[in-house]
């Protein structure tokens, strides 16, 4: 159901999860590099919603494609909000910074100006904070890899599966 | 709703009111009130308070319950004007007493008696005195007391009111869990307090009350205690498009009191009140933020009840709510703005509201078929875009008028909301959100077929997504852009858009990929595309060179294999594939392939170059031309340069530039271009020559001499117009044309570069080119100078030769060409011997060797008859060779290469032989011993030299070189000469003008007794001056010439006694003798003084041959010593001892 699918696609998008099931919105997670470029993105079905909608009809390919666009558009315009907020706090976790219809956008801004955005339904702040912290740690580990150029797309399958694991645990 | 004011009543039984009213009103509103709450909260300042005066009446002073909208007065005034004690005692006191009684019976109301008098009286509490017509005090002071008291009274009354309210609220709040508790009652009570605050202009406190109310509402909502709300509401007409801030639309308060208010109305009222207060507080940002929270969250609630509501109720309501708030904000907040930062935040918040409103429009548009159900419009539908939305719904009730209008016609469905939102986002610096909206507007324009507009907007925004690699988003927009451009027929931009899409093809669906690549190439090849479009290879193609450059066997030229990987899903036909290689700054090679197909996946192509030019080339770029579309790839951007050695076929047409065999100094310099056809039948050829370095130019001329070296040796002249295109005569296989080209240099440099190209047609009518950039040495390795020595009956010519290069020169021959008119000349007797040596070893660096240059002398005997021939030249000719070792080794190498069938490498190896491989040869030793010792081969430097060659070939070549060096450790001079027999010695000739002189005198100085010369003793010298008969300027032997001699005495050594200068006459053949005394001043060998003879006759010039030149005489010391002091001015003083 919630397949930890690792995508090897290069180019703009990486790691769009294939684990979309049911017509419930999924969580959308994207990491954005210092040049406003997405370096990692993933979609997860949160455990609770996945369970409740396990019998739900599969979303059509077109819908998914559309969701992907929608998610990216939302994430992209949410960067504005981060810029508004980032100087007003000394926290990395910026909490919920924006809303789109009834969905929330939570953000996490690392010291290295890497932005992490999560598009989600109302969830406890702590869970999201934990998830972000996990992702940050994973990112730092990736950064330590001498073969990884900062700001390039993270295509590591290991990173992807770990992020998904963390998503499963917290979201 | 009109803001309420504090009510103050007045009771005026004496008719004083009209007289004070004017003054009193002018003192209003009250300023700077201070509220010190009695419950120990922080005190508050009320800067302004408006007061409403009402005439006291018994009815209005009734104590009203707090729930009503009617208010109790805070202060009651009693105006009294009584100067007369009697009257006071009888009537006025009674009246006052009654009034006070009435007042005290009321709760939370203060009273004040105002005594209007003209003189000061003793005061009582709660009596304010206003003295009329007092000139001593200013107006201000007159009223100060009164207003102070009034303020005090109002505040006390207000405080009591608040306390009462708070107590009531606390009581009611504590009963919340009790059955029958009604939220509405609670609300009304609380609102009473709020009103009180508001009346006192304490909006902050009022707002807090509402916030508490809202919180408690949600608390109750959570506790599911809202059973008292019978219905959701929103069923009434106008509910969907009501101004959220219009609180007078419905009698909300009454509804609450009656406990019949619906949830919808209640929330609307509560929010409206909050907003009203915020507007008073001038906090538009907070309003926007609050509405951004309120509208979506309440919309959620609305959705739960949506089935009961009119069609599109929700969209309509959200739209109106957003718009009304934004409009209200725009009206309330002055545009000039107080604080720029605040304006930015406000703009952002407003823009968000507008965006929300816009989304509703999108939703409606989709439902009503005004907009297609596709991105980006469906974005507004969010995630739950159920498919049951649509036209099938039963028409329930018409929705709001302007919305209905908006959806009913295309024109009205305007983008003004978007435009406002974009302005807002731009103003707040949220450019990304603004981009999103731009995209929406563009999409709308596109949908309405306003393609120009749409394309314009899209063009300006798409790249901003692409720049940051949001490719999915970029693709979405570019696709739309492409569609627009296609509609518009803008092929150039359409092609570019397709290219952009294909660049991001990883995020494209397969069918899109195929569609756009098909589109791209059909557009590129169509005639509509007027302009060439250039694009990188990546990421659609990758290109690699997969082979070394090799020569074509059957044709002149070379080829290279390249591999192109096509990542597009279709076959692509290309017009031309070219690879460019460059060498230095000037030479380039184009490898071409015309017409081919690139299949998806990897393809290998062989590209050929018709230009034969050998050299080391750097792979520079690849062009792939498909119609008007050119894909480029620059190899230089890779980290490592790919360098190739390009050779030409040994039998291909070749051209070289060499210095002429015979050089004549003083004439125009020339070089010779040899064009050898090799195996080709050259039917048409043209040569172009171009000076490639500064400081050299080809002498403009109209004809060039050429000679053909072949079976039928022929010479001729070529007429041409410019050096860029010299058409050559046709010539057959194995023929060589030698063309002499004159040039001149104006910057001294060792070497000048000439670029040479031969364009020629071979019998199979293929056009070929041979190019070569080569240097010509303009400086000779040999430096020659001459001097002339005059003798009585002959001339001696001295030639000084010096070698200027590091490699010694072998001078093979020196001969003298002379005009036939010179009857006889003979070489010095030793000249023949010198010829036998035939080798000059001379190194530029060794000055000593240069100084000891061998000199050749030639004696001329000239008949007198030729005396007047002044134009005669003597031309010495030097034949020399400096490359014999090189040539010998080259011929050895060539033979071996031919054996190994690798002749194409000959040129390359030869060119590097001297500079790299023969570095260790000691030519001096060779010159001395006539035996060449080859140093061992430097294999490492060979390998670096051949690093760009095919590894296999490299091995063979090194093998050959090794063998040559091993087999020929020492080479005899004879063998070298034999091997380099093809090497013709170079000749230099230069003219020496034959000098003539009118007169020659021979001077000889003779010492009388050369053995007896002692220092300090005068010695007699004979000066013999012979006038040569041979060089006489005229035939007349009796002609007398006047001459004078001048003895140039070295005064350090000699003292002269006698004539230093003296005029004398002489005739040809006559010797005159002059005696002079010279006193030697030093001992030892001394040079005899120099003597010059100068003609005293004008027009006659004399040359002097001095026999004793550089002769010395021995001066002995004296046996006795004497000291003498020499002073030039006073002569010599002797002091004999």
Short mmCIF file of C-alpha atoms in Angstrom, two decimals, chain B residues 567-935:
data_model
loop_
_atom_site.label_atom_id
_atom_site.label_comp_id
_atom_site.label_asym_id
_atom_site.label_seq_id
_atom_site.Cartn_x
_atom_site.Cartn_y
_atom_site.Cartn_z
CA UNK B 567 16.93 9.95 -26.11
CA UNK B 568 13.83 10.99 -27.99
CA UNK B 569 11.36 8.32 -28.86
CA UNK B 570 11.50 8.68 -32.62
CA UNK B 571 13.74 8.59 -35.65
CA UNK B 572 15.19 11.92 -36.59
CA UNK B 573 16.43 12.80 -40.01
CA UNK B 574 19.19 15.27 -40.02
CA UNK B 575 20.59 17.38 -42.81
CA UNK B 576 24.10 17.70 -41.68
CA UNK B 577 26.31 16.54 -38.91
CA UNK B 578 29.54 18.42 -38.51
CA UNK B 579 32.43 18.13 -36.13
CA UNK B 580 34.85 20.95 -35.76
CA UNK B 581 38.40 20.60 -34.67
CA UNK B 582 40.78 23.46 -34.19
CA UNK B 583 44.45 23.88 -33.91
CA UNK B 584 45.91 27.02 -32.52
CA UNK B 585 43.83 30.01 -33.35
CA UNK B 586 43.69 29.77 -37.07
CA UNK B 587 43.42 26.24 -38.28
CA UNK B 588 40.17 24.39 -38.24
CA UNK B 589 38.87 21.18 -39.69
CA UNK B 590 35.26 20.38 -40.42
CA UNK B 591 34.21 16.77 -40.51
CA UNK B 592 30.85 16.45 -42.17
CA UNK B 593 28.16 13.94 -42.86
CA UNK B 594 25.17 14.92 -44.90
CA UNK B 595 21.76 13.40 -44.44
CA UNK B 596 21.25 10.63 -42.03
CA UNK B 597 18.80 9.27 -39.55
CA UNK B 598 19.21 9.15 -35.83
CA UNK B 599 17.35 6.27 -34.35
CA UNK B 600 16.39 6.23 -30.70
CA UNK B 601 19.33 4.88 -28.78
CA UNK B 602 22.92 4.88 -29.82
CA UNK B 603 24.00 5.58 -33.37
CA UNK B 604 27.46 5.69 -34.78
CA UNK B 605 28.38 7.86 -37.72
CA UNK B 606 31.52 8.30 -39.70
CA UNK B 607 32.17 11.92 -40.48
CA UNK B 608 34.74 12.77 -43.08
CA UNK B 609 36.83 15.78 -43.64
CA UNK B 610 37.79 16.76 -47.15
CA UNK B 611 40.46 19.06 -45.95
CA UNK B 612 43.80 17.47 -45.52
CA UNK B 613 45.83 19.32 -43.03
CA UNK B 614 48.15 17.63 -40.69
CA UNK B 615 48.59 18.80 -37.19
CA UNK B 616 47.40 18.32 -33.68
CA UNK B 617 43.78 19.28 -33.35
CA UNK B 618 41.54 19.86 -30.41
CA UNK B 619 38.03 18.56 -30.69
CA UNK B 620 35.89 21.63 -30.38
CA UNK B 621 32.26 21.18 -31.22
CA UNK B 622 29.58 19.26 -32.95
CA UNK B 623 26.74 20.72 -34.97
CA UNK B 624 23.71 18.71 -35.81
CA UNK B 625 21.49 20.43 -38.26
CA UNK B 626 17.90 19.42 -38.67
CA UNK B 627 16.08 21.81 -40.90
CA UNK B 628 16.52 25.19 -39.29
CA UNK B 629 17.28 23.67 -35.97
CA UNK B 630 20.89 23.36 -34.99
CA UNK B 631 22.00 21.35 -32.03
CA UNK B 632 25.36 22.31 -30.68
CA UNK B 633 27.74 20.63 -28.39
CA UNK B 634 30.90 22.20 -27.20
CA UNK B 635 33.54 19.69 -26.28
CA UNK B 636 35.69 22.35 -24.72
CA UNK B 637 33.31 22.58 -21.78
CA UNK B 638 34.32 19.07 -20.80
CA UNK B 639 37.03 18.80 -18.24
CA UNK B 640 39.46 17.08 -20.49
CA UNK B 641 40.32 18.29 -23.91
CA UNK B 642 40.22 15.67 -26.63
CA UNK B 643 43.24 16.11 -28.81
CA UNK B 644 43.73 14.29 -32.04
CA UNK B 645 46.63 13.94 -34.34
CA UNK B 646 45.47 14.47 -37.87
CA UNK B 647 47.70 13.36 -40.71
CA UNK B 648 47.19 13.41 -44.39
CA UNK B 649 47.63 10.54 -46.75
CA UNK B 650 51.19 10.33 -48.07
CA UNK B 651 49.84 10.23 -51.56
CA UNK B 652 47.43 13.07 -51.13
CA UNK B 653 48.00 16.48 -52.54
CA UNK B 654 50.52 18.30 -50.47
CA UNK B 655 51.89 21.76 -50.33
CA UNK B 656 54.90 23.06 -48.52
CA UNK B 657 56.60 26.36 -48.15
CA UNK B 658 60.36 26.45 -48.24
CA UNK B 659 63.02 29.07 -48.64
CA UNK B 660 64.43 29.33 -52.11
CA UNK B 661 67.52 27.41 -53.03
CA UNK B 662 69.28 30.52 -54.02
CA UNK B 663 68.95 33.66 -52.07
CA UNK B 664 70.19 36.97 -53.12
CA UNK B 665 70.52 39.44 -50.34
CA UNK B 666 69.30 42.89 -51.08
CA UNK B 667 66.63 41.65 -53.43
CA UNK B 668 62.99 41.03 -52.55
CA UNK B 669 62.76 38.01 -50.29
CA UNK B 670 60.87 35.10 -51.65
CA UNK B 671 59.66 31.74 -50.56
CA UNK B 672 58.63 28.87 -52.69
CA UNK B 673 55.34 27.06 -52.46
CA UNK B 674 55.63 23.48 -53.60
CA UNK B 675 52.36 21.89 -54.50
CA UNK B 676 52.72 18.21 -55.23
CA UNK B 677 49.72 16.42 -56.57
CA UNK B 678 50.53 13.00 -55.18
CA UNK B 679 48.19 10.49 -56.73
CA UNK B 680 45.63 13.03 -57.81
CA UNK B 681 44.88 14.33 -61.21
CA UNK B 682 44.30 17.95 -60.42
CA UNK B 683 41.98 19.51 -62.90
CA UNK B 684 41.30 22.71 -61.10
CA UNK B 685 43.08 24.16 -58.17
CA UNK B 686 43.46 27.43 -56.47
CA UNK B 687 45.97 28.46 -53.91
CA UNK B 688 45.39 30.96 -51.21
CA UNK B 689 48.10 32.45 -49.11
CA UNK B 690 47.55 34.49 -46.07
CA UNK B 691 50.12 35.94 -43.73
CA UNK B 692 49.17 34.59 -40.33
CA UNK B 693 51.51 36.56 -38.17
CA UNK B 694 52.16 40.21 -37.87
CA UNK B 695 55.14 41.73 -39.48
CA UNK B 696 55.00 39.94 -42.77
CA UNK B 697 53.19 40.82 -45.91
CA UNK B 698 53.13 39.38 -49.34
CA UNK B 699 54.35 41.78 -51.95
CA UNK B 700 51.48 42.69 -54.22
CA UNK B 701 52.26 41.69 -57.73
CA UNK B 702 50.29 40.58 -60.70
CA UNK B 703 52.23 37.53 -61.76
CA UNK B 704 54.05 34.74 -60.05
CA UNK B 705 56.67 32.57 -61.59
CA UNK B 706 56.23 28.85 -61.31
CA UNK B 707 58.03 25.79 -62.45
CA UNK B 708 56.76 22.28 -62.88
CA UNK B 709 58.94 19.46 -61.70
CA UNK B 710 57.76 16.48 -63.59
CA UNK B 711 58.48 14.56 -66.70
CA UNK B 712 58.02 17.66 -68.77
CA UNK B 713 59.66 20.34 -66.77
CA UNK B 714 58.06 23.60 -67.60
CA UNK B 715 58.09 27.08 -66.29
CA UNK B 716 55.59 29.80 -66.64
CA UNK B 717 53.83 32.61 -64.98
CA UNK B 718 50.54 32.76 -63.20
CA UNK B 719 48.47 35.85 -63.32
CA UNK B 720 46.32 36.49 -60.33
CA UNK B 721 44.49 39.24 -58.60
CA UNK B 722 44.88 38.52 -54.97
CA UNK B 723 46.75 36.08 -52.84
CA UNK B 724 43.47 34.74 -51.57
CA UNK B 725 42.79 32.97 -54.81
CA UNK B 726 45.63 32.11 -57.10
CA UNK B 727 44.38 29.70 -59.70
CA UNK B 728 46.98 27.11 -60.48
CA UNK B 729 47.54 25.43 -63.79
CA UNK B 730 46.23 21.92 -63.95
CA UNK B 731 48.74 19.23 -63.32
CA UNK B 732 48.77 15.48 -63.32
CA UNK B 733 49.69 12.91 -60.73
CA UNK B 734 53.15 13.00 -59.22
CA UNK B 735 53.83 16.46 -60.39
CA UNK B 736 55.03 19.30 -58.30
CA UNK B 737 54.48 22.93 -58.89
CA UNK B 738 56.95 25.33 -57.41
CA UNK B 739 55.67 28.85 -57.12
CA UNK B 740 57.87 31.65 -56.03
CA UNK B 741 56.18 34.21 -53.87
CA UNK B 742 57.79 37.48 -52.89
CA UNK B 743 57.28 38.84 -49.41
CA UNK B 744 58.60 41.47 -47.13
CA UNK B 745 58.93 41.65 -43.40
CA UNK B 746 58.77 44.69 -41.25
CA UNK B 747 59.07 43.22 -37.82
CA UNK B 748 62.18 41.30 -37.00
CA UNK B 749 61.27 37.90 -35.88
CA UNK B 750 62.84 34.50 -36.19
CA UNK B 751 59.85 33.03 -37.87
CA UNK B 752 56.75 34.31 -39.62
CA UNK B 753 53.61 32.28 -40.14
CA UNK B 754 51.93 31.81 -43.46
CA UNK B 755 48.59 30.16 -43.87
CA UNK B 756 48.29 28.23 -47.03
CA UNK B 757 45.30 26.53 -48.53
CA UNK B 758 44.86 24.67 -51.76
CA UNK B 759 41.34 24.07 -52.99
CA UNK B 760 41.28 21.51 -55.68
CA UNK B 761 38.98 19.29 -57.64
CA UNK B 762 39.80 15.69 -58.14
CA UNK B 763 38.59 13.73 -61.16
CA UNK B 764 35.63 12.40 -59.23
CA UNK B 765 34.72 16.06 -58.97
CA UNK B 766 35.03 16.07 -55.26
CA UNK B 767 36.11 19.28 -53.80
CA UNK B 768 39.03 19.02 -51.48
CA UNK B 769 41.08 21.41 -49.52
CA UNK B 770 44.55 21.24 -48.24
CA UNK B 771 45.48 23.66 -45.54
CA UNK B 772 48.70 24.26 -43.80
CA UNK B 773 50.02 26.89 -41.51
CA UNK B 774 53.71 26.97 -41.55
CA UNK B 775 56.51 29.18 -40.53
CA UNK B 776 59.16 30.56 -42.80
CA UNK B 777 62.45 31.45 -41.32
CA UNK B 778 63.23 34.92 -42.35
CA UNK B 779 66.50 35.05 -40.54
CA UNK B 780 69.44 33.26 -42.14
CA UNK B 781 71.52 30.95 -40.01
CA UNK B 782 74.56 32.65 -41.44
CA UNK B 783 75.64 36.20 -40.98
CA UNK B 784 78.03 37.64 -43.54
CA UNK B 785 79.68 41.01 -43.62
CA UNK B 786 82.46 42.30 -45.77
CA UNK B 787 85.15 44.90 -45.69
CA UNK B 788 87.49 46.12 -48.35
CA UNK B 789 91.20 46.58 -47.99
CA UNK B 790 93.01 48.73 -50.50
CA UNK B 791 96.36 47.82 -51.86
CA UNK B 792 98.62 49.53 -54.27
CA UNK B 793 97.65 47.48 -57.24
CA UNK B 794 94.70 45.44 -56.03
CA UNK B 795 91.71 45.26 -53.67
CA UNK B 796 91.30 42.77 -50.87
CA UNK B 797 87.76 41.81 -49.88
CA UNK B 798 87.29 40.43 -46.45
CA UNK B 799 84.18 38.40 -45.69
CA UNK B 800 83.24 37.81 -42.07
CA UNK B 801 80.88 34.94 -41.62
CA UNK B 802 79.22 34.01 -38.40
CA UNK B 803 76.77 31.33 -37.64
CA UNK B 804 73.71 32.59 -35.82
CA UNK B 805 72.10 29.32 -34.88
CA UNK B 806 73.07 26.75 -32.33
CA UNK B 807 73.49 24.12 -34.94
CA UNK B 808 76.77 24.58 -36.77
CA UNK B 809 76.80 25.23 -40.45
CA UNK B 810 78.82 23.47 -43.01
CA UNK B 811 80.00 25.86 -45.63
CA UNK B 812 80.41 23.88 -48.76
CA UNK B 813 81.68 26.41 -51.13
CA UNK B 814 82.45 30.06 -51.54
CA UNK B 815 82.77 31.49 -54.93
CA UNK B 816 82.85 34.91 -56.42
CA UNK B 817 80.76 35.98 -59.29
CA UNK B 818 81.83 39.14 -60.88
CA UNK B 819 81.02 41.24 -63.82
CA UNK B 820 82.62 40.03 -66.90
CA UNK B 821 84.20 43.42 -67.30
CA UNK B 822 86.63 42.69 -64.56
CA UNK B 823 89.26 41.05 -66.56
CA UNK B 824 91.03 39.12 -63.99
CA UNK B 825 90.82 38.30 -60.41
CA UNK B 826 92.75 35.88 -58.39
CA UNK B 827 92.22 34.33 -55.09
CA UNK B 828 94.69 34.58 -52.37
CA UNK B 829 97.19 31.82 -52.50
CA UNK B 830 95.83 30.26 -49.33
CA UNK B 831 92.21 30.40 -50.41
CA UNK B 832 92.23 27.00 -51.96
CA UNK B 833 93.38 25.43 -48.74
CA UNK B 834 90.59 27.03 -46.83
CA UNK B 835 88.11 25.54 -49.21
CA UNK B 836 89.25 22.10 -48.30
CA UNK B 837 88.02 22.44 -44.74
CA UNK B 838 84.46 22.99 -45.88
CA UNK B 839 83.06 23.25 -42.43
CA UNK B 840 82.65 26.21 -40.25
CA UNK B 841 81.87 25.43 -36.73
CA UNK B 842 80.61 28.52 -35.27
CA UNK B 843 78.27 29.04 -32.39
CA UNK B 844 76.45 32.23 -31.89
CA UNK B 845 76.94 32.02 -28.20
CA UNK B 846 80.70 31.80 -28.26
CA UNK B 847 82.00 35.21 -28.99
CA UNK B 848 85.58 34.04 -29.23
CA UNK B 849 84.79 31.64 -32.03
CA UNK B 850 83.01 34.34 -33.88
CA UNK B 851 85.97 36.63 -33.58
CA UNK B 852 88.33 34.11 -35.04
CA UNK B 853 86.24 33.71 -38.12
CA UNK B 854 88.20 32.58 -41.08
CA UNK B 855 88.54 35.19 -43.66
CA UNK B 856 88.77 34.86 -47.35
CA UNK B 857 90.55 37.31 -49.46
CA UNK B 858 90.25 37.90 -53.10
CA UNK B 859 92.61 39.96 -55.09
CA UNK B 860 91.49 41.84 -58.04
CA UNK B 861 93.57 43.18 -60.73
CA UNK B 862 91.85 45.80 -62.60
CA UNK B 863 92.86 47.23 -65.87
CA UNK B 864 92.94 50.93 -65.91
CA UNK B 865 90.50 50.95 -68.76
CA UNK B 866 87.73 49.94 -66.41
CA UNK B 867 88.42 52.65 -63.90
CA UNK B 868 85.26 54.58 -64.63
CA UNK B 869 82.87 51.62 -64.35
CA UNK B 870 81.42 52.32 -60.99
CA UNK B 871 78.33 50.10 -61.24
CA UNK B 872 80.30 46.92 -61.24
CA UNK B 873 79.40 44.48 -58.51
CA UNK B 874 81.23 41.59 -57.07
CA UNK B 875 78.90 38.85 -55.90
CA UNK B 876 80.25 36.30 -53.46
CA UNK B 877 78.17 33.13 -53.36
CA UNK B 878 78.12 30.94 -50.29
CA UNK B 879 76.81 27.44 -50.43
CA UNK B 880 76.13 25.88 -47.11
CA UNK B 881 74.10 23.28 -45.42
CA UNK B 882 72.94 23.08 -41.87
CA UNK B 883 70.46 20.24 -42.01
CA UNK B 884 72.45 17.37 -43.31
CA UNK B 885 72.14 15.28 -40.14
CA UNK B 886 68.43 15.86 -40.01
CA UNK B 887 67.98 14.97 -43.62
CA UNK B 888 70.00 11.86 -43.27
CA UNK B 889 67.97 10.61 -40.36
CA UNK B 890 64.74 11.58 -42.05
CA UNK B 891 65.56 9.52 -45.05
CA UNK B 892 66.41 6.58 -42.81
CA UNK B 893 63.10 7.01 -41.03
CA UNK B 894 61.12 7.40 -44.17
CA UNK B 895 62.46 4.20 -45.57
CA UNK B 896 61.44 2.34 -42.45
CA UNK B 897 57.99 3.93 -42.37
CA UNK B 898 57.34 2.98 -45.94
CA UNK B 899 58.21 -0.55 -44.99
CA UNK B 900 55.71 -0.41 -42.15
CA UNK B 901 53.14 1.35 -44.33
CA UNK B 902 52.82 4.23 -41.96
CA UNK B 903 54.06 6.91 -44.26
CA UNK B 904 51.42 9.33 -43.13
CA UNK B 905 53.29 9.79 -39.90
CA UNK B 906 56.46 10.75 -41.64
CA UNK B 907 55.74 14.44 -41.71
CA UNK B 908 54.93 14.53 -38.05
CA UNK B 909 57.98 12.61 -36.93
CA UNK B 910 60.30 14.57 -39.14
CA UNK B 911 59.06 17.83 -37.82
CA UNK B 912 59.78 16.74 -34.30
CA UNK B 913 62.99 14.95 -35.01
CA UNK B 914 65.21 17.91 -34.65
CA UNK B 915 63.60 19.58 -31.72
CA UNK B 916 63.00 16.51 -29.63
CA UNK B 917 64.91 13.49 -30.72
CA UNK B 918 68.19 14.98 -31.85
CA UNK B 919 68.58 17.20 -28.88
CA UNK B 920 71.52 15.28 -27.51
CA UNK B 921 73.66 15.34 -30.66
CA UNK B 922 76.95 17.13 -30.25
CA UNK B 923 77.46 18.80 -33.58
CA UNK B 924 80.78 20.26 -32.59
CA UNK B 925 82.19 16.82 -32.12
CA UNK B 926 80.63 15.76 -35.38
CA UNK B 927 82.16 18.69 -37.13
CA UNK B 928 85.58 17.91 -35.77
CA UNK B 929 85.56 14.18 -36.17
CA UNK B 930 83.25 13.73 -39.13
CA UNK B 931 81.49 11.06 -37.21
CA UNK B 932 77.99 11.46 -35.78
CA UNK B 933 77.22 9.80 -32.51
CA UNK B 934 73.52 9.40 -31.96
CA UNK B 935 72.47 9.70 -28.36
#
